[in-house]
Amino acid sequence: MCAKTIGYDGPSRLWKPNGSYTLSMHELADRLENAGHDLTQLCESLSDAPRDVSDLFLEHSRGLQRSAQLPTLVFEKFQLPQYGGDQRSAERLIGDADVRELAQKFDEVLKLGQAVTLSQQCQPINYRAHQLTPCAILDGRRASSQTCICPPIELFHESFAQFRAIAFDDTHQPPEGVIVSTLELMKNASAIATSEAARSGSTRKMLGKLLNLPAVQTVDRNKNSPDHVMICSCRQLSGTAALAIIEEKAELGTSGEGSVQGSFSYMSHWASPDQKQLVQNCSAPSFIISIAGPWLVVCGAIITSQVIVHRLTDYIWLGYSRNIDDARVVQIARIFNGIRDAVEGLVEFYHGLSPSTENQKARFFSRATSFTMPDPQDASRTTECQLRYLRPLKTPHPASTVFLAEIVNGTGDHISKVVVKFVERYGEAAHRALTEVGRAPKLLYHGDVWRTDPARRGCGPCKMVVMELVEGKTASDKYGNRDYAAKVPEVVRDAVRSAVTEHLHGRGLVHGDIRRPNILLAGEEENVMILDFDWAGREGEVRYPLDLSEGIIWAEGVSDLAPILKTHDEEMISNL
């Protein structure tokens, strides 16, 4: 067999059907249709990623004749991308400069990822060097004053929220098979290993059984090889999706930290040219699982303009050390059942992807793109609205939590522009109180990020807020912010004081963050609106958050976790 007899020499992959039988073409086609055209359900991958046919066959094909002694192989042919050629992401995305800046950073990350060498990169000195670059992995580990934080990853993709909802629900009862397989893995992890190879084969088999997907080994063009990886093919895009990347260490503390190595394995996999079309059309969600001896940690990873890796669990003890503690086994089984169900969701996600310019822009934002609001014709009913994100409203960075978006109809046509933000807490009552008197934009929605279970329950206290967009300038834009270079006119100050003292304080409410960036001048200076109700609420109940900015001149008595008082609002108004 060779490329010439196949008549194709583009991106391809070889698969071997599971089992000892050989399948005819028609039998395989029937089974593939029953499996939803997912080859991972029927076959084991014989090649790590899409490669040219000549690479797959030519080296071993000289003189071979087909015989009954040779197994049936499945040849998967990928359609070449029909757009963009070698254009980079930033060149394809037109429109807002902020989105082009995100795309340029994305291109830099992929270029850097193609040079990753796992054996070296996960060592602390090289890990630190990587975190000093503008393409640092946003995992909370910093090498300088540059922070590596961003919003929770479960706000970007519902599969991570789904995992958390199941894994940490004490009322969730995993299937019996998952519980039994979890106990088997715990017993295996309890054995002291002196090398990774000592139990990698058994771990791969057990994880495949637990997660209902085969765990395989792959090697990329840089000869990087995660210990185990679970993959799926996409129906309309070339590339191989890494559903879960698993790094295994003999014991905790040997040969680097597994979740860090998993982060670079993830980066290396998705930066490969073989994944080009796929990674340009989604944020490449994957789970990263690190097992070190009897310890387990689960991470979620995506790529927006940078690689984001968040630990979704702490390190969990897998050791089987208590003989009358079935509840502990069930607790760990919830973790694996959460991964299992979330990975099934990822398979559906990747199967549904198709190439589009819209996908290439949407990949920088959350997939939470719908909300409900009262029906304008009947306030007793609600209507579902669809969102399309346009750009970060402040800085073009993955840490952004506030976005300019538009409400679109069923055919994608623009209806109106809105502001979307993700919050941990929100003073809805204070916002609505000022909306009633025209001193705040209209609040359209404050509620769950994801609208269906179990993902709806997986974001903790985080919520989505949608409000109307009011055109204007903030007081900091108009009068300056640094050192309060220009004094805010009394007419503006009086309007803010009247709104806060009469319509908030008069109802027992406080704002907590009266500063120039949160004062909007919509046209005339008398048309003043107040923004940012994240900390607002009832006096005596609400407190300031942790990690207040040290670069702001706060009112006397303001500190982390201190109660928010009316006197603080009054002093901040005077300081405008």
XYZ file of C-alpha atoms in Angstrom:
576
model
C 0.000 0.000 0.000
C 1.283 3.491 -0.749
C 0.110 7.061 -1.254
C -0.185 6.482 -5.015
C -2.641 3.578 -4.696
C -4.784 5.607 -2.313
C -4.649 8.624 -4.606
C -4.345 11.091 -1.747
C -1.404 12.491 0.191
C -2.998 15.036 2.512
C -3.548 14.978 6.294
C -4.630 11.486 7.368
C -4.676 9.086 10.307
C -4.611 5.288 10.675
C -6.892 3.375 13.051
C -7.027 -0.290 14.031
C -10.511 -1.704 14.831
C -10.902 -2.915 18.410
C -11.033 -6.662 18.934
C -9.412 -9.582 17.183
C -11.914 -9.712 14.330
C -11.551 -8.237 10.867
C -14.326 -6.079 9.478
C -15.541 -5.743 5.933
C -16.020 -2.243 4.622
C -19.811 -2.513 4.929
C -19.654 -3.917 8.463
C -17.344 -1.115 9.542
C -19.585 1.515 7.925
C -22.625 0.163 9.800
C -20.803 0.105 13.116
C -19.397 3.584 12.555
C -22.878 4.961 11.876
C -24.181 3.345 15.082
C -21.281 4.964 16.985
C -22.213 8.418 15.735
C -19.236 8.457 13.341
C -16.843 8.577 16.317
C -13.851 6.376 15.454
C -12.634 6.364 19.048
C -15.603 4.167 19.935
C -14.503 1.435 17.499
C -10.786 1.769 16.957
C -7.409 2.524 18.468
C -5.310 5.239 16.868
C -2.120 3.970 15.203
C -0.791 7.458 14.501
C -0.526 10.336 16.911
C -1.990 13.057 14.710
C -2.959 13.725 11.099
C 0.083 13.036 8.876
C 0.716 12.770 5.181
C -0.113 9.381 3.671
C 3.460 8.965 2.497
C 4.653 9.333 6.097
C 2.174 6.734 7.308
C 2.678 4.042 4.672
C 5.723 4.480 2.487
C 8.395 3.504 4.975
C 6.835 0.085 5.670
C 5.006 -0.617 2.436
C 7.701 -1.896 0.091
C 6.887 -5.390 -1.146
C 3.866 -5.989 1.101
C 0.876 -7.850 -0.319
C -2.559 -7.869 1.280
C -3.230 -11.209 2.958
C -5.588 -12.689 5.513
C -2.780 -12.479 8.069
C -2.736 -8.674 7.987
C -5.329 -6.793 10.088
C -7.972 -4.467 8.697
C -6.912 -0.838 9.076
C -9.138 2.229 8.874
C -7.811 5.155 6.849
C -9.193 8.557 7.954
C -8.872 11.331 5.399
C -9.116 14.974 6.472
C -10.464 17.748 4.305
C -7.959 20.509 3.889
C -8.988 23.971 5.146
C -10.828 25.921 2.492
C -10.018 29.333 3.814
C -7.117 31.410 4.983
C -4.223 29.399 3.574
C -1.248 30.309 5.702
C -2.812 33.523 6.900
C -2.471 34.127 10.579
C -5.484 34.608 12.840
C -4.998 38.353 13.237
C -4.937 38.843 9.471
C -8.236 37.022 9.020
C -10.102 38.913 11.727
C -11.252 42.309 10.598
C -13.135 44.894 12.619
C -12.310 45.986 16.134
C -8.649 46.639 16.928
C -9.003 45.015 20.365
C -9.989 41.692 18.804
C -7.099 41.912 16.332
C -4.778 42.460 19.299
C -6.165 39.321 20.960
C -5.646 37.393 17.710
C -2.049 38.596 17.402
C -1.337 37.364 20.929
C -2.990 34.049 20.061
C -0.662 33.650 17.063
C 2.351 34.340 19.297
C 1.199 31.677 21.771
C 0.872 29.046 19.027
C 4.300 29.917 17.648
C 5.855 29.560 21.094
C 3.951 26.340 21.722
C 5.469 24.745 18.633
C 8.905 25.025 20.261
C 7.927 23.408 23.582
C 10.066 20.481 24.770
C 8.260 18.786 27.654
C 11.309 17.207 29.281
C 12.839 20.646 29.742
C 9.912 23.069 29.905
C 8.315 21.732 33.093
C 11.509 22.126 35.122
C 11.157 25.089 37.550
C 13.905 27.212 35.973
C 12.419 26.843 32.483
C 8.847 27.135 33.757
C 9.773 30.435 35.393
C 11.457 31.645 32.196
C 8.278 30.890 30.247
C 6.150 32.758 32.797
C 8.312 35.840 32.268
C 7.243 36.032 28.616
C 4.147 37.896 27.346
C 2.709 34.450 26.533
C 2.741 33.210 30.133
C 0.259 30.462 30.991
C -2.518 32.010 33.068
C -2.450 29.463 35.891
C -1.864 31.712 38.905
C 1.886 31.046 38.961
C 3.840 34.240 38.320
C 7.555 34.793 37.855
C 7.482 38.561 38.323
C 5.055 41.349 39.207
C 3.047 40.326 36.129
C -0.091 38.582 37.383
C -1.273 35.328 35.836
C -4.922 35.448 36.841
C -8.175 35.592 34.895
C -11.854 34.764 35.507
C -12.761 31.165 36.413
C -12.447 28.840 33.420
C -15.964 27.480 34.017
C -17.299 30.861 32.816
C -15.725 30.274 29.385
C -16.948 26.760 28.598
C -19.876 24.837 30.068
C -18.019 21.499 30.272
C -15.884 22.759 33.157
C -18.968 24.022 34.998
C -20.612 20.652 34.352
C -17.632 18.871 35.901
C -17.695 21.012 39.045
C -21.464 20.637 39.436
C -21.200 16.830 39.483
C -17.852 16.397 41.241
C -18.755 18.528 44.267
C -22.422 17.593 44.661
C -22.633 15.497 47.821
C -26.073 14.254 46.769
C -24.871 12.902 43.416
C -24.703 9.107 43.266
C -22.272 7.838 40.602
C -23.149 4.677 38.641
C -22.097 1.439 40.337
C -19.598 0.665 37.574
C -17.820 3.978 38.137
C -17.606 3.351 41.882
C -16.178 -0.154 41.404
C -13.641 1.105 38.821
C -12.658 3.958 41.146
C -11.851 1.476 43.914
C -9.717 -0.496 41.454
C -7.746 2.650 40.564
C -7.333 3.571 44.251
C -5.874 0.152 45.030
C -3.526 0.456 42.078
C -2.416 3.960 43.147
C -1.718 2.742 46.680
C 1.218 0.624 45.530
C 4.565 2.397 45.903
C 6.122 2.868 42.466
C 9.772 3.592 41.772
C 9.265 4.429 38.101
C 6.475 5.826 35.937
C 6.580 2.774 33.678
C 5.788 0.473 36.611
C 2.048 1.107 36.391
C 1.449 3.314 33.340
C -0.118 0.435 31.398
C -2.560 -0.447 34.177
C -3.369 3.226 34.783
C -4.146 3.745 31.096
C -6.482 0.761 31.071
C -8.252 1.796 34.282
C -8.729 5.398 33.201
C -10.118 4.267 29.863
C -12.659 2.127 31.716
C -13.510 4.876 34.197
C -13.955 7.622 31.633
C -15.482 5.417 28.940
C -12.873 6.406 26.358
C -9.615 4.765 25.267
C -6.483 6.391 26.651
C -3.659 6.317 24.094
C -0.119 7.614 23.759
C 0.765 10.178 21.124
C 3.976 11.781 19.880
C 3.997 15.209 18.259
C 6.491 16.685 15.807
C 8.777 17.777 18.656
C 8.734 14.214 20.025
C 6.676 15.380 23.009
C 4.538 12.587 24.406
C 1.983 12.940 27.223
C 1.701 9.803 29.324
C -1.897 9.265 28.213
C -4.331 11.264 26.092
C -7.981 10.857 25.167
C -8.787 12.179 21.713
C -11.655 12.570 19.296
C -11.923 13.464 15.641
C -13.973 16.356 14.344
C -16.426 15.823 11.523
C -15.970 19.103 9.656
C -12.491 20.244 10.709
C -9.046 18.700 10.354
C -7.243 18.105 13.595
C -7.461 15.940 16.683
C -9.155 17.257 19.803
C -7.445 16.416 23.077
C -10.350 15.724 25.417
C -8.113 14.865 28.365
C -4.344 14.957 28.759
C -3.080 12.756 31.578
C 0.369 13.028 33.121
C 1.475 10.328 35.540
C 4.369 10.478 38.005
C 5.691 7.598 40.074
C 5.332 9.650 43.235
C 4.608 13.273 44.118
C 7.803 15.309 43.818
C 9.580 13.135 41.260
C 10.481 14.486 37.788
C 8.529 17.720 37.932
C 4.968 18.603 38.883
C 2.411 16.726 36.791
C -0.140 19.497 36.300
C 2.592 21.859 35.069
C 3.858 19.237 32.624
C 0.262 18.658 31.585
C -0.097 22.382 30.882
C 2.839 22.314 28.491
C 1.610 19.043 26.963
C -1.676 20.819 26.310
C 0.089 23.811 24.791
C 2.277 21.582 22.610
C -0.664 19.523 21.352
C -2.856 22.465 20.360
C -0.012 24.548 18.914
C 0.899 21.785 16.467
C 0.345 22.707 12.805
C -1.714 19.505 12.596
C -4.372 21.172 14.781
C -4.357 24.490 12.915
C -7.873 24.492 11.505
C -9.419 23.120 14.669
C -7.715 25.453 17.133
C -8.608 28.493 15.036
C -12.298 27.681 15.357
C -12.624 27.137 19.106
C -10.941 27.837 22.427
C -9.592 24.246 22.525
C -11.157 23.115 25.828
C -9.389 20.110 27.389
C -9.089 18.510 30.789
C -5.633 17.970 32.287
C -5.351 15.168 34.836
C -2.231 14.672 36.920
C -1.681 11.480 38.905
C 1.403 11.317 41.117
C 1.542 8.148 43.158
C -1.653 8.246 45.259
C -2.442 11.913 44.451
C -4.813 13.289 41.819
C -5.500 16.824 40.553
C -7.905 17.841 37.761
C -7.414 20.996 35.684
C -9.297 22.672 32.871
C -7.508 24.367 29.967
C -8.457 26.644 27.076
C -6.685 29.043 24.731
C -8.171 32.504 24.229
C -5.393 34.967 23.506
C -3.260 33.062 26.028
C -3.280 29.580 27.481
C -5.492 29.415 30.587
C -5.098 26.501 33.001
C -7.127 26.373 36.211
C -7.003 23.750 38.931
C -10.571 22.508 39.279
C -9.690 20.376 42.318
C -7.068 20.428 45.009
C -4.662 17.492 45.175
C -6.867 14.561 46.175
C -5.640 11.530 48.128
C -6.283 8.363 46.084
C -4.736 5.943 48.526
C -6.957 3.100 49.742
C -6.074 3.289 53.428
C -9.360 2.867 55.376
C -11.282 -0.406 55.342
C -14.675 0.896 56.512
C -14.915 4.082 54.486
C -16.985 3.394 51.367
C -18.105 7.035 51.441
C -14.569 8.083 50.546
C -14.597 5.850 47.450
C -17.956 7.322 46.391
C -16.587 10.844 46.914
C -13.674 10.175 44.554
C -15.990 8.376 42.121
C -17.933 11.647 41.823
C -14.741 13.293 40.561
C -14.307 10.698 37.826
C -17.993 10.666 36.969
C -17.810 14.448 36.619
C -14.890 14.114 34.197
C -16.671 11.330 32.328
C -19.875 13.321 31.776
C -17.997 16.532 30.968
C -15.798 14.752 28.414
C -18.938 13.379 26.752
C -20.074 16.988 26.445
C -16.737 17.905 24.872
C -17.138 15.166 22.285
C -20.514 16.641 21.277
C -18.953 20.113 21.200
C -16.109 19.085 18.899
C -18.387 17.044 16.646
C -20.589 20.116 16.158
C -17.789 22.502 15.169
C -17.562 23.862 11.630
C -15.153 26.353 10.022
C -16.356 29.962 10.177
C -14.968 33.437 10.694
C -17.556 33.926 13.441
C -16.071 30.983 15.386
C -12.609 32.491 15.074
C -13.818 35.635 16.820
C -16.113 33.937 19.345
C -13.209 31.792 20.618
C -11.941 34.772 22.663
C -15.155 35.032 24.690
C -17.452 32.993 26.898
C -19.806 30.480 25.299
C -22.567 31.831 27.571
C -24.513 33.591 24.835
C -28.142 33.636 25.983
C -30.221 35.189 28.751
C -33.864 35.794 29.543
C -35.669 39.091 30.148
C -39.309 40.130 30.626
C -41.329 40.062 27.413
C -41.861 43.698 26.339
C -45.438 42.806 25.322
C -46.280 40.808 28.468
C -44.281 41.427 31.642
C -45.573 38.187 33.174
C -43.670 36.196 30.572
C -39.974 36.003 29.662
C -38.262 35.943 26.306
C -34.898 34.373 25.464
C -32.268 36.663 23.933
C -29.125 35.648 22.034
C -25.809 37.453 22.465
C -22.836 38.030 20.197
C -19.714 39.356 21.927
C -17.932 42.188 20.123
C -14.904 43.063 22.246
C -13.668 43.505 25.826
C -15.036 46.807 27.092
C -11.840 47.758 28.892
C -8.482 46.174 28.075
C -8.034 43.362 25.496
C -6.816 40.758 27.979
C -8.098 37.346 29.135
C -8.595 38.875 32.610
C -11.435 41.024 31.243
C -14.820 40.482 32.869
C -16.773 43.250 31.081
C -17.659 43.039 27.374
C -19.432 44.957 24.684
C -21.974 42.676 23.018
C -25.060 42.849 20.891
C -28.437 41.167 21.064
C -29.141 39.357 17.801
C -32.217 37.676 16.374
C -32.532 34.114 15.109
C -30.757 34.945 11.849
C -27.886 36.778 13.572
C -29.067 40.300 12.721
C -28.208 43.085 15.154
C -30.964 44.328 17.481
C -29.203 46.415 20.139
C -25.865 46.772 21.892
C -25.480 45.783 25.538
C -22.828 45.446 28.223
C -22.166 41.943 29.620
C -20.177 41.366 32.771
C -19.403 38.383 34.977
C -19.504 38.953 38.729
C -19.095 37.082 41.994
C -21.682 39.263 43.687
C -23.935 42.089 42.553
C -26.143 44.777 44.135
C -29.199 44.213 41.968
C -31.492 46.176 44.307
C -29.181 49.214 44.233
C -28.872 49.071 40.448
C -32.634 48.888 39.947
C -33.219 51.688 42.475
C -31.071 54.076 40.420
C -32.500 52.819 37.121
C -35.946 53.893 38.343
C -34.786 57.517 38.539
C -32.648 57.467 35.382
C -29.333 57.374 37.217
C -28.157 53.953 35.992
C -28.391 51.994 32.713
C -31.356 49.640 32.510
C -30.579 46.234 34.021
C -31.748 43.496 31.630
C -30.507 40.361 33.385
C -28.790 39.196 36.555
C -28.687 35.442 36.861
C -27.035 32.129 36.067
C -24.187 31.993 33.554
C -25.386 28.696 32.060
C -29.087 28.109 31.704
C -29.273 24.298 31.878
C -28.236 21.760 34.498
C -25.794 20.532 35.546
C -23.610 23.383 34.212
C -25.967 25.937 35.765
C -24.914 24.715 39.210
C -21.184 24.638 38.421
C -20.191 28.301 38.619
C -20.497 28.761 42.364
C -21.553 32.324 43.216
C -20.570 33.720 39.802
C -23.393 35.273 37.772
C -23.926 37.023 34.451
C -25.134 40.633 34.282
C -26.539 42.213 31.112
C -27.448 45.906 30.916
C -28.238 48.381 28.200
C -25.350 50.286 26.639
C -25.491 54.026 27.289
C -23.193 56.079 25.097
C -21.094 58.651 26.899
C -17.809 59.267 28.699
C -16.778 58.308 32.187
C -15.664 61.073 34.514
C -12.158 59.643 34.398
C -12.154 59.863 30.580
C -13.435 63.439 30.599
C -11.608 64.933 33.562
C -8.667 62.575 34.040
C -8.112 59.984 36.702
C -4.500 59.994 37.744
C -4.022 62.389 40.661
C -7.422 63.888 39.757
C -5.807 66.299 37.305
C -9.004 68.292 36.644
C -11.698 68.954 39.210
C -15.096 67.384 38.610
C -17.703 70.176 38.181
C -20.031 70.723 41.126
C -23.038 69.967 38.938
C -21.707 66.446 38.420
C -20.812 65.986 42.070
C -24.243 67.220 43.172
C -25.982 64.822 40.784
C -23.998 61.892 42.169
C -24.602 62.971 45.774
C -28.338 63.330 45.175
C -28.619 59.914 43.501
C -26.631 58.098 46.191
C -27.950 59.745 49.343
C -31.608 60.006 48.308
C -32.162 56.854 46.316
C -29.632 54.447 47.868
C -28.938 55.618 51.406
C -32.605 56.519 51.780
C -33.415 52.845 51.258
C -30.651 51.558 53.526
C -28.401 50.713 50.558
C -24.746 51.569 49.937
C -22.638 51.583 46.758
C -19.050 51.123 47.973
C -17.120 52.155 44.856
C -17.923 55.763 43.967
C -14.970 56.727 41.783
C -14.541 58.582 38.499
C -14.388 55.436 36.292
C -17.835 54.517 37.666
C -19.503 57.841 36.855
C -20.914 58.051 33.326
C -21.689 61.363 31.622
C -24.294 60.624 28.958
C -24.312 63.813 26.861
C -24.734 66.849 29.065
C -22.957 67.038 32.412
C -26.311 67.066 34.180
C -27.136 63.633 32.694
C -25.104 61.621 35.182
C -25.313 57.852 35.638
C -23.640 55.604 38.183
C -22.045 52.298 37.201
C -20.529 49.188 38.808
C -22.822 47.784 41.501
C -20.671 44.713 42.229
C -20.176 45.630 45.900
C -23.471 47.437 46.484
C -26.081 46.163 48.908
C -27.693 46.746 52.281
C -25.602 48.595 54.867
C -24.666 46.250 57.668
C -24.670 43.237 55.352
C -22.179 43.971 52.567
C -18.410 44.195 52.950
C -15.493 45.213 50.736
C -13.880 42.367 48.795
C -10.412 40.969 49.279
C -7.415 42.464 47.496
C -8.516 46.095 47.212
C -6.317 48.150 44.911
C -3.531 49.927 46.777
C -3.307 52.587 44.079
C -6.682 54.142 44.942
C -7.296 56.796 47.595
C -10.090 55.179 49.592
C -12.263 56.724 52.274
C -11.102 56.450 55.863
C -11.884 53.034 57.316
C -11.958 51.179 53.992
C -9.982 47.922 53.973
C -10.292 44.322 52.827
C -13.492 42.762 54.207
C -14.458 45.912 56.153
C -18.186 46.786 56.272
C -19.301 49.235 53.554
C -20.774 52.319 55.190
C -22.794 55.286 53.995
C -20.055 57.575 55.336
C -17.597 55.888 52.955
C -19.845 56.747 49.980
C -20.158 60.332 51.170
C -16.403 60.783 51.546
C -15.724 59.229 48.127
C -18.255 61.636 46.557
C -16.452 64.566 48.186
C -13.164 63.250 46.825
C -14.423 63.121 43.229
